[in-house]
Amino acid sequence: MTNIDNTPIENTTSANNILPQFVDQLRHLYGIIVQNTYVKDTAKHLNRIIQDANNQTMILIVGKERVGKTTLVNGLLGREILSVDDQHPTSVNTFIRYGEQEEIKAYFLDGVVAVFDLSKLELLTTGDTFASQILREHLDYLEVYLKNDLLKSVTIIDSVSLEAGGGEMAYFSEALMNRVDEIFWVLRAGSMAMDAELLLIETLKNKGVEPLCVINGIDDEEHATAFMDSEQQRIGHLMSDFIGISAINALVAKQTDSHELWQKSQYDQLIAHIHRVAENSDKKTYAILIRFLQWLERFRFELTVIPQRDPFQSAVENIEKYAGDTQYEYSRYQRDLAIVQEYEQEYEQVANTFKQVQTLYQLLQTIAQHDYLHDSKVEEFTEIAVHYQQMLREYRNMHSEYLREYERLDAQHKKIHGKGLMKAFFGQHTQNEFFKERVQKLNEQQEVCVAQYAKVQQAEVSMLQAIRDTQPFLIDLVKVRMSRIEQKVQKLNQQRAKDKRQLKRYAEKLNEFSCLIEAQGYIKEHLQPFLMNEQMPLKSKDIAMLEETVQAILAIDLSNNGLLARSQMNNKMESIAIPFEVQEKYPLQMLDLREEDVKSNDIPEIPKKLVVQYED
């Protein structure tokens, strides 16, 4: 992806130092204009510029369906985080960021943010349940936080597939493309870029943007090389470069630790390119400056429109539409209700964690299946319990081996002496070296069994003590999990209440456009002088655009546009909390394993030592 206008940026050190100062200026401006609902979308765009300036480098993965975009991302992450489903492709843009706590933040179109466990990612992206469909209808985008070293310097965006639009040009969000630092345009080996894609790529080229073309599926190297050469000749003038990879090989290589597969995947080239993009901070600085100049023009347009309409009526209409439209409120409530229903299902599952646990084996299986039971103390108990089971298995194997040897020798003894070994305990019998050696061997095995049985008893004591100490702790872990689910619902209802309170405050201040007047003054007194500094990496045409736009903003008179605030809102503005009555409905199933539940009740008795006397 090239610089705007393909012009290299000078004064790199200056640009890098300026960016943090510039972000502070933008934060102040955002704090001013966010108070006004008329420029809500414009404020949102400014906030995105601020976030993007502070965030790591952002790389956008773009392409048509079934080219392997999601698998490519999984290969970079080294595990199958994102769901891959040919029948249900990714249907929401997913920002993958670094985070010590692995979780999902779902951003909805009305501003609500809900936090989900990583296990809910498929539900939010490709699931085909009724709850999934309701959630996705209201989703804006997702942020997935993962503990992955690559994500410390870069944010990866797994995007929805391209769509064919009017004029046969593929459609993709221009706003999202403008936010990113690099675009990876993914093709599958053997499947050329379609005409609709080329039209969109040519549009980007005209804006000075050249994506990196990533050819996925190079498993057949001979075929892939020919395909890449062909595409380079056909569309090379539209791309910054070409890289061939095998996302499948990369993912398998990470899962199996196969160096050979990793080399075949050619992911090292892709990762090296990512690092180069992340280190090119001067390019990012200039891009943020240009985006702000474009944002200023958008802000100018917003201010220009306000005096041309009845601000009071339009403000009232917007508030009433949000607060009074029963269809909107119903849809929003259904969305939140679907979230709470998912939480209720999760609460029920957690409450019944130990419902079927009646043995030590079932307890160990349950611990392994639920990550919220993973803890250092629980792991210590698991090791003790597994050790006990292992000692028990070894003793049973030793005992079985002893019985098999005894039965073979007993049969031979009967054949020769006409009686079994047990009868040889009584009386004197003819000496037989063969049987003396075999009896000695049996007695040696018997001693091994005795020693192993002692280990079983020792391990059993440790296990019983450990399970007495661990059971209350496991119950506490489940209670914590249940409490966190209740807290999520509480936060959701708090957010609903907060939204309602904000709407009331906005309604009370409909006549207050002072924040926009303040923004005009701040742009004139602070931002314009800052951007006009000679050390700023702006070109002459950029400076001319800045001066023209600022003068147009200052020329807009908003002082006469005060509105009468509405002192009363209709009853539908009251917050309606979604009920979450689960404690009585799903009581906690306690864990109460007794000694007889966890001890093995069929441990074979230690075989007696053979004392057989024979005549000399």
Short mmCIF file of C-alpha atoms in Angstrom, two decimals, residues 176-597:
data_model
loop_
_atom_site.label_atom_id
_atom_site.label_comp_id
_atom_site.label_asym_id
_atom_site.label_seq_id
_atom_site.Cartn_x
_atom_site.Cartn_y
_atom_site.Cartn_z
CA LEU A 176 -12.70 1.01 6.66
CA MET A 177 -10.19 1.09 3.78
CA ASN A 178 -9.33 4.68 4.70
CA ARG A 179 -8.53 3.65 8.27
CA VAL A 180 -5.93 0.98 7.56
CA ASP A 181 -2.18 1.20 6.95
CA GLU A 182 -1.95 -1.74 4.54
CA ILE A 183 -4.32 -3.85 2.45
CA PHE A 184 -3.69 -7.53 1.73
CA TRP A 185 -5.73 -8.41 -1.36
CA VAL A 186 -6.16 -12.20 -1.23
CA LEU A 187 -6.57 -14.39 -4.30
CA ARG A 188 -6.67 -18.17 -4.41
CA ALA A 189 -4.18 -19.84 -6.72
CA GLY A 190 -5.99 -20.78 -9.94
CA SER A 191 -8.80 -18.25 -9.45
CA MET A 192 -8.05 -14.91 -11.14
CA ALA A 193 -9.18 -11.58 -9.75
CA MET A 194 -12.66 -10.95 -11.17
CA ASP A 195 -13.52 -7.84 -13.15
CA ALA A 196 -15.52 -6.41 -10.24
CA GLU A 197 -12.42 -6.64 -8.06
CA LEU A 198 -10.21 -4.99 -10.66
CA LEU A 199 -12.54 -1.99 -10.89
CA LEU A 200 -12.27 -1.48 -7.14
CA ILE A 201 -8.48 -1.96 -7.18
CA GLU A 202 -8.19 0.60 -9.97
CA THR A 203 -10.20 3.04 -7.87
CA LEU A 204 -7.74 2.55 -5.01
CA LYS A 205 -4.85 3.03 -7.44
CA ASN A 206 -6.27 6.41 -8.45
CA LYS A 207 -6.18 7.39 -4.76
CA GLY A 208 -2.52 6.36 -4.47
CA VAL A 209 -3.25 3.06 -2.74
CA GLU A 210 -1.63 -0.15 -3.97
CA PRO A 211 -2.53 -3.32 -2.07
CA LEU A 212 -0.19 -6.25 -1.53
CA CYS A 213 -1.48 -9.19 -3.57
CA VAL A 214 -1.41 -12.39 -1.51
CA ILE A 215 -1.84 -15.59 -3.54
CA ASN A 216 -3.16 -18.28 -1.20
CA GLY A 217 -3.10 -22.03 -1.87
CA ILE A 218 0.40 -22.51 -3.36
CA ASP A 219 0.41 -26.17 -2.31
CA ASP A 220 0.94 -27.09 -5.97
CA GLU A 221 4.10 -25.01 -6.47
CA GLU A 222 4.38 -25.51 -10.22
CA HIS A 223 0.75 -24.50 -10.82
CA ALA A 224 0.94 -21.63 -8.30
CA THR A 225 4.11 -20.16 -9.85
CA ALA A 226 2.53 -20.11 -13.29
CA PHE A 227 -0.63 -18.53 -11.89
CA MET A 228 1.32 -15.85 -10.01
CA ASP A 229 3.36 -14.98 -13.09
CA SER A 230 0.15 -14.67 -15.09
CA GLU A 231 -1.52 -12.40 -12.53
CA GLN A 232 1.61 -10.24 -12.20
CA GLN A 233 1.54 -9.63 -15.92
CA ARG A 234 -2.20 -8.91 -15.86
CA ILE A 235 -2.61 -6.76 -12.71
CA GLY A 236 0.92 -6.12 -11.49
CA HIS A 237 0.60 -2.40 -12.25
CA LEU A 238 -2.21 -2.19 -9.65
CA MET A 239 -0.37 -3.97 -6.82
CA SER A 240 2.61 -3.01 -4.68
CA ASP A 241 3.97 -6.58 -4.73
CA PHE A 242 2.97 -10.27 -4.89
CA ILE A 243 3.48 -12.91 -2.19
CA GLY A 244 2.51 -16.56 -2.52
CA ILE A 245 1.51 -18.48 0.62
CA SER A 246 -0.22 -21.62 1.84
CA ALA A 247 -2.46 -20.73 4.77
CA ILE A 248 -3.30 -24.38 5.37
CA ASN A 249 0.37 -25.36 5.55
CA ALA A 250 1.10 -22.47 7.93
CA LEU A 251 -1.72 -23.43 10.27
CA VAL A 252 -0.80 -27.13 10.30
CA ALA A 253 2.87 -26.21 10.74
CA LYS A 254 2.07 -24.19 13.85
CA GLN A 255 -0.15 -26.93 15.24
CA THR A 256 2.40 -29.70 14.59
CA ASP A 257 5.58 -27.65 15.04
CA SER A 258 6.69 -28.66 11.55
CA HIS A 259 9.58 -26.51 10.30
CA GLU A 260 9.34 -28.06 6.84
CA LEU A 261 5.65 -27.21 6.43
CA TRP A 262 6.27 -23.72 7.73
CA GLN A 263 8.95 -23.15 5.09
CA LYS A 264 6.59 -24.43 2.40
CA SER A 265 3.88 -22.05 3.60
CA GLN A 266 6.17 -19.04 2.82
CA TYR A 267 4.63 -17.20 5.76
CA ASP A 268 8.03 -15.78 6.72
CA GLN A 269 7.76 -13.43 3.71
CA LEU A 270 4.28 -12.36 4.79
CA ILE A 271 5.32 -11.74 8.41
CA ALA A 272 8.43 -9.85 7.30
CA HIS A 273 6.22 -7.59 5.20
CA ILE A 274 3.91 -7.01 8.19
CA HIS A 275 6.88 -5.96 10.33
CA ARG A 276 8.09 -3.55 7.64
CA VAL A 277 4.66 -1.93 7.49
CA ALA A 278 4.49 -1.69 11.30
CA GLU A 279 7.89 0.04 11.47
CA ASN A 280 7.02 2.66 8.83
CA SER A 281 5.74 5.24 11.33
CA ASP A 282 6.40 8.27 9.11
CA LYS A 283 3.90 6.96 6.59
CA LYS A 284 1.31 6.57 9.35
CA THR A 285 1.87 10.11 10.61
CA TYR A 286 1.26 11.64 7.19
CA ALA A 287 -1.79 9.43 6.60
CA ILE A 288 -3.34 10.57 9.92
CA LEU A 289 -2.75 14.23 9.00
CA ILE A 290 -4.41 13.79 5.60
CA ARG A 291 -7.36 11.96 7.15
CA PHE A 292 -7.84 14.86 9.56
CA LEU A 293 -7.82 17.38 6.69
CA GLN A 294 -10.50 15.28 5.00
CA TRP A 295 -12.39 15.14 8.31
CA LEU A 296 -12.28 18.95 8.56
CA GLU A 297 -14.05 19.16 5.21
CA ARG A 298 -16.71 16.76 6.50
CA PHE A 299 -17.09 18.87 9.66
CA ARG A 300 -17.43 22.03 7.54
CA PHE A 301 -20.26 20.41 5.61
CA GLU A 302 -22.05 19.39 8.84
CA LEU A 303 -21.86 22.94 10.20
CA THR A 304 -23.05 24.40 6.92
CA VAL A 305 -26.22 22.27 6.92
CA ILE A 306 -27.33 23.17 10.47
CA PRO A 307 -28.42 26.79 9.77
CA GLN A 308 -30.26 25.71 6.63
CA ARG A 309 -32.91 23.69 8.44
CA ASP A 310 -35.20 24.11 11.36
CA PRO A 311 -32.85 22.89 14.12
CA PHE A 312 -35.54 22.71 16.75
CA GLN A 313 -37.88 20.53 14.68
CA SER A 314 -35.14 18.26 13.35
CA ALA A 315 -33.67 17.82 16.83
CA VAL A 316 -37.07 16.95 18.27
CA GLU A 317 -37.73 14.51 15.41
CA ASN A 318 -34.41 12.73 15.97
CA ILE A 319 -34.99 12.39 19.72
CA GLU A 320 -38.59 11.20 19.28
CA LYS A 321 -37.56 8.72 16.64
CA TYR A 322 -35.02 7.21 19.00
CA ALA A 323 -37.15 7.34 22.11
CA GLY A 324 -40.66 7.01 20.74
CA ASP A 325 -40.47 4.65 17.81
CA THR A 326 -41.88 1.41 19.25
CA GLN A 327 -40.45 -0.66 16.39
CA TYR A 328 -36.94 0.64 17.08
CA GLU A 329 -37.30 0.08 20.81
CA TYR A 330 -38.67 -3.41 20.21
CA SER A 331 -35.80 -4.30 17.89
CA ARG A 332 -33.25 -2.98 20.35
CA TYR A 333 -34.90 -4.86 23.20
CA GLN A 334 -34.92 -8.08 21.16
CA ARG A 335 -31.21 -7.65 20.50
CA ASP A 336 -30.44 -7.19 24.19
CA LEU A 337 -32.83 -10.02 25.08
CA ALA A 338 -30.91 -12.37 22.75
CA ILE A 339 -27.68 -11.45 24.54
CA VAL A 340 -29.25 -12.14 27.94
CA GLN A 341 -30.65 -15.47 26.72
CA GLU A 342 -27.12 -16.51 25.74
CA TYR A 343 -25.95 -15.51 29.20
CA GLU A 344 -28.79 -17.51 30.77
CA GLN A 345 -27.83 -20.63 28.80
CA GLU A 346 -24.26 -20.20 29.91
CA TYR A 347 -25.37 -19.70 33.54
CA GLU A 348 -27.43 -22.92 33.42
CA GLN A 349 -24.46 -24.87 32.05
CA VAL A 350 -22.16 -23.51 34.76
CA ALA A 351 -24.70 -24.18 37.52
CA ASN A 352 -24.91 -27.83 36.36
CA THR A 353 -21.14 -28.26 36.05
CA PHE A 354 -21.06 -31.00 38.71
CA LYS A 355 -24.54 -32.42 38.19
CA GLN A 356 -23.32 -35.68 36.63
CA VAL A 357 -20.11 -35.96 38.66
CA GLN A 358 -20.27 -39.07 40.85
CA THR A 359 -16.77 -40.52 40.48
CA LEU A 360 -13.17 -39.36 40.44
CA TYR A 361 -12.93 -40.08 36.72
CA GLN A 362 -16.00 -37.93 35.99
CA LEU A 363 -14.57 -35.11 38.09
CA LEU A 364 -11.28 -35.15 36.17
CA GLN A 365 -13.18 -35.16 32.86
CA THR A 366 -15.29 -32.20 33.99
CA ILE A 367 -12.22 -30.20 35.05
CA ALA A 368 -10.58 -30.86 31.67
CA GLN A 369 -13.69 -29.71 29.76
CA HIS A 370 -14.19 -26.35 31.51
CA ASP A 371 -11.49 -23.70 31.33
CA TYR A 372 -12.99 -21.75 34.25
CA LEU A 373 -11.97 -24.67 36.51
CA HIS A 374 -8.34 -24.36 35.48
CA ASP A 375 -6.26 -23.07 38.37
CA SER A 376 -2.87 -23.87 39.88
CA LYS A 377 -4.50 -25.43 42.93
CA VAL A 378 -6.83 -27.51 40.75
CA GLU A 379 -3.91 -28.56 38.56
CA GLU A 380 -2.07 -29.74 41.67
CA PHE A 381 -5.09 -31.83 42.67
CA THR A 382 -5.39 -33.21 39.13
CA GLU A 383 -1.78 -34.37 39.21
CA ILE A 384 -2.35 -36.16 42.53
CA ALA A 385 -5.56 -37.82 41.29
CA VAL A 386 -4.00 -38.88 37.98
CA HIS A 387 -1.01 -40.26 39.89
CA TYR A 388 -3.36 -42.34 42.03
CA GLN A 389 -5.12 -43.72 38.96
CA GLN A 390 -1.79 -44.51 37.36
CA MET A 391 -0.53 -46.37 40.46
CA LEU A 392 -3.79 -48.30 40.54
CA ARG A 393 -3.55 -49.26 36.85
CA GLU A 394 0.03 -50.41 37.30
CA TYR A 395 -0.91 -52.54 40.31
CA ARG A 396 -3.80 -54.17 38.39
CA ASN A 397 -1.46 -54.92 35.49
CA MET A 398 1.12 -56.45 37.83
CA HIS A 399 -1.56 -58.49 39.60
CA SER A 400 -2.98 -59.74 36.28
CA GLU A 401 0.50 -60.70 35.11
CA TYR A 402 1.06 -62.64 38.36
CA LEU A 403 -2.27 -64.52 37.97
CA ARG A 404 -1.49 -65.47 34.37
CA GLU A 405 1.90 -66.84 35.38
CA TYR A 406 0.39 -68.67 38.35
CA GLU A 407 -2.33 -70.30 36.22
CA ARG A 408 0.21 -71.50 33.64
CA LEU A 409 2.46 -72.99 36.34
CA ASP A 410 -0.49 -74.49 38.22
CA ALA A 411 -1.66 -76.26 35.03
CA GLN A 412 1.82 -77.68 34.43
CA HIS A 413 2.06 -78.82 38.06
CA LYS A 414 -1.25 -80.65 37.77
CA LYS A 415 -0.13 -82.35 34.60
CA ILE A 416 3.10 -83.63 36.14
CA HIS A 417 2.14 -84.18 39.79
CA GLY A 418 -1.57 -84.67 39.49
CA LYS A 419 -2.36 -81.79 41.80
CA GLY A 420 -2.26 -78.00 41.78
CA LEU A 421 0.29 -75.76 43.41
CA MET A 422 -1.89 -74.99 46.43
CA LYS A 423 -1.89 -78.67 47.39
CA ALA A 424 1.87 -78.58 47.30
CA PHE A 425 1.79 -76.62 50.53
CA PHE A 426 1.20 -79.87 52.39
CA GLY A 427 3.51 -82.85 52.61
CA GLN A 428 6.84 -83.56 51.00
CA HIS A 429 7.08 -83.96 47.23
CA THR A 430 9.64 -84.99 44.74
CA GLN A 431 12.23 -82.27 44.06
CA ASN A 432 11.82 -80.55 40.64
CA GLU A 433 14.27 -77.75 39.75
CA PHE A 434 11.97 -76.42 37.05
CA PHE A 435 9.13 -75.82 39.49
CA LYS A 436 11.44 -74.44 42.16
CA GLU A 437 12.67 -71.75 39.73
CA ARG A 438 9.18 -70.94 38.56
CA VAL A 439 7.85 -70.70 42.12
CA GLN A 440 10.74 -68.42 42.98
CA LYS A 441 9.87 -66.20 40.01
CA LEU A 442 6.23 -66.09 41.13
CA ASN A 443 7.30 -65.07 44.60
CA GLU A 444 9.43 -62.29 43.13
CA GLN A 445 6.38 -61.04 41.22
CA GLN A 446 4.41 -61.28 44.44
CA GLU A 447 6.92 -58.98 46.14
CA VAL A 448 6.58 -56.48 43.29
CA CYS A 449 2.81 -56.56 43.77
CA VAL A 450 3.25 -55.94 47.51
CA ALA A 451 5.46 -52.90 46.82
CA GLN A 452 3.08 -51.52 44.21
CA TYR A 453 0.10 -52.03 46.52
CA ALA A 454 1.88 -49.92 49.13
CA LYS A 455 2.29 -47.17 46.50
CA VAL A 456 -1.43 -47.38 45.73
CA GLN A 457 -2.29 -46.98 49.41
CA GLN A 458 0.06 -44.03 49.74
CA ALA A 459 -1.32 -42.36 46.59
CA GLU A 460 -4.86 -43.01 47.83
CA VAL A 461 -4.21 -41.19 51.10
CA SER A 462 -2.81 -38.18 49.19
CA MET A 463 -5.73 -38.24 46.77
CA LEU A 464 -8.37 -38.36 49.54
CA GLN A 465 -6.77 -35.45 51.36
CA ALA A 466 -6.47 -33.47 48.13
CA ILE A 467 -10.09 -34.01 47.13
CA ARG A 468 -11.30 -32.91 50.57
CA ASP A 469 -9.35 -29.68 50.19
CA THR A 470 -10.18 -29.12 46.51
CA GLN A 471 -13.95 -29.68 46.41
CA PRO A 472 -14.85 -26.41 48.20
CA PHE A 473 -12.37 -24.57 45.99
CA LEU A 474 -13.96 -25.98 42.83
CA ILE A 475 -17.38 -24.89 44.06
CA ASP A 476 -15.98 -21.39 44.63
CA LEU A 477 -14.63 -21.28 41.06
CA VAL A 478 -18.07 -22.16 39.72
CA LYS A 479 -19.66 -19.49 41.94
CA VAL A 480 -17.20 -16.92 40.62
CA ARG A 481 -18.09 -17.90 37.06
CA MET A 482 -21.82 -17.60 37.78
CA SER A 483 -21.25 -14.24 39.44
CA ARG A 484 -19.35 -12.96 36.39
CA ILE A 485 -22.24 -13.92 34.13
CA GLU A 486 -24.63 -12.03 36.39
CA GLN A 487 -22.26 -9.06 36.27
CA LYS A 488 -22.34 -9.11 32.46
CA VAL A 489 -26.13 -8.86 32.51
CA GLN A 490 -25.91 -6.14 35.12
CA LYS A 491 -23.49 -4.18 32.90
CA LEU A 492 -25.81 -4.61 29.94
CA ASN A 493 -28.75 -3.23 31.92
CA GLN A 494 -26.54 -0.45 33.26
CA GLN A 495 -25.64 0.43 29.68
CA ARG A 496 -29.34 0.51 28.76
CA ALA A 497 -30.02 2.80 31.70
CA LYS A 498 -27.03 4.96 30.77
CA ASP A 499 -28.31 5.32 27.20
CA LYS A 500 -31.67 6.49 28.50
CA ARG A 501 -30.08 9.00 30.88
CA GLN A 502 -27.89 10.36 28.07
CA LEU A 503 -30.92 10.84 25.84
CA LYS A 504 -32.64 12.81 28.56
CA ARG A 505 -29.62 15.04 28.96
CA TYR A 506 -29.39 15.57 25.21
CA ALA A 507 -33.09 16.47 25.10
CA GLU A 508 -32.55 19.07 27.86
CA LYS A 509 -29.75 20.69 25.88
CA LEU A 510 -31.18 20.82 22.39
CA ASN A 511 -30.73 24.60 22.37
CA GLU A 512 -27.10 24.43 23.30
CA PHE A 513 -24.89 24.65 20.24
CA SER A 514 -22.19 26.40 22.24
CA CYS A 515 -19.98 23.32 21.97
CA LEU A 516 -19.83 23.74 18.18
CA ILE A 517 -19.04 27.42 18.52
CA GLU A 518 -16.32 26.42 20.98
CA ALA A 519 -15.02 23.93 18.41
CA GLN A 520 -14.77 26.71 15.81
CA GLY A 521 -12.65 28.77 18.20
CA TYR A 522 -10.46 25.83 19.13
CA ILE A 523 -9.74 25.05 15.48
CA LYS A 524 -8.78 28.68 14.83
CA GLU A 525 -6.70 29.28 17.97
CA HIS A 526 -4.99 25.93 18.40
CA LEU A 527 -5.27 23.44 15.56
CA GLN A 528 -4.61 25.75 12.62
CA PRO A 529 -1.42 27.27 14.11
CA PHE A 530 -0.22 23.80 15.11
CA LEU A 531 -0.72 22.41 11.60
CA MET A 532 0.81 25.47 9.93
CA ASN A 533 4.12 24.89 11.73
CA GLU A 534 6.92 24.60 9.18
CA GLN A 535 8.11 21.33 10.71
CA MET A 536 4.84 19.63 9.84
CA PRO A 537 5.29 17.08 6.99
CA LEU A 538 2.55 18.68 4.87
CA LYS A 539 2.86 19.66 1.23
CA SER A 540 1.91 23.04 -0.12
CA LYS A 541 -1.39 21.78 -1.55
CA ASP A 542 -2.25 20.27 1.86
CA ILE A 543 -1.63 23.61 3.58
CA ALA A 544 -3.76 25.41 1.00
CA MET A 545 -6.59 22.92 1.62
CA LEU A 546 -6.26 23.50 5.38
CA GLU A 547 -6.48 27.28 5.11
CA GLU A 548 -9.48 27.17 2.80
CA THR A 549 -11.41 24.71 4.97
CA VAL A 550 -10.72 26.53 8.25
CA GLN A 551 -11.85 29.85 6.77
CA ALA A 552 -15.07 28.20 5.58
CA ILE A 553 -15.71 26.76 9.07
CA LEU A 554 -15.14 30.13 10.76
CA ALA A 555 -17.54 31.83 8.32
CA ILE A 556 -20.51 29.73 9.56
CA ASP A 557 -22.56 31.64 12.13
CA LEU A 558 -24.19 29.34 14.72
CA SER A 559 -24.90 31.97 17.38
CA ASN A 560 -28.56 32.40 16.41
CA ASN A 561 -29.43 28.74 16.30
CA GLY A 562 -30.33 28.18 19.98
CA LEU A 563 -33.18 25.79 20.68
CA LEU A 564 -35.69 25.44 23.50
CA ALA A 565 -34.78 22.37 25.51
CA ARG A 566 -37.54 19.94 26.14
CA SER A 567 -38.07 19.56 29.85
CA GLN A 568 -40.19 16.42 29.64
CA MET A 569 -39.62 13.17 27.77
CA ASN A 570 -42.29 10.58 27.15
CA ASN A 571 -42.60 7.57 29.42
CA LYS A 572 -40.86 5.29 26.96
CA MET A 573 -37.60 7.02 27.84
CA GLU A 574 -37.60 5.22 31.18
CA SER A 575 -35.00 2.47 31.46
CA ILE A 576 -36.38 -1.05 31.17
CA ALA A 577 -34.03 -3.64 32.69
CA ILE A 578 -34.07 -7.10 31.16
CA PRO A 579 -34.82 -9.64 33.92
CA PHE A 580 -32.22 -12.26 34.77
CA GLU A 581 -33.85 -14.43 37.42
CA VAL A 582 -31.61 -17.46 37.34
CA GLN A 583 -30.56 -18.19 40.91
CA GLU A 584 -33.76 -20.05 41.82
CA LYS A 585 -34.30 -21.37 38.31
CA TYR A 586 -30.82 -22.89 38.05
CA PRO A 587 -29.60 -23.67 41.57
CA LEU A 588 -25.95 -24.58 41.92
CA GLN A 589 -25.38 -28.34 41.76
CA MET A 590 -22.97 -29.00 44.62
CA LEU A 591 -19.93 -31.24 44.44
CA ASP A 592 -19.87 -33.66 47.37
CA LEU A 593 -17.77 -36.71 46.54
CA ARG A 594 -17.25 -39.02 49.51
CA GLU A 595 -14.41 -41.40 50.15
CA GLU A 596 -16.30 -44.38 48.75
CA ASP A 597 -17.10 -42.40 45.57
#
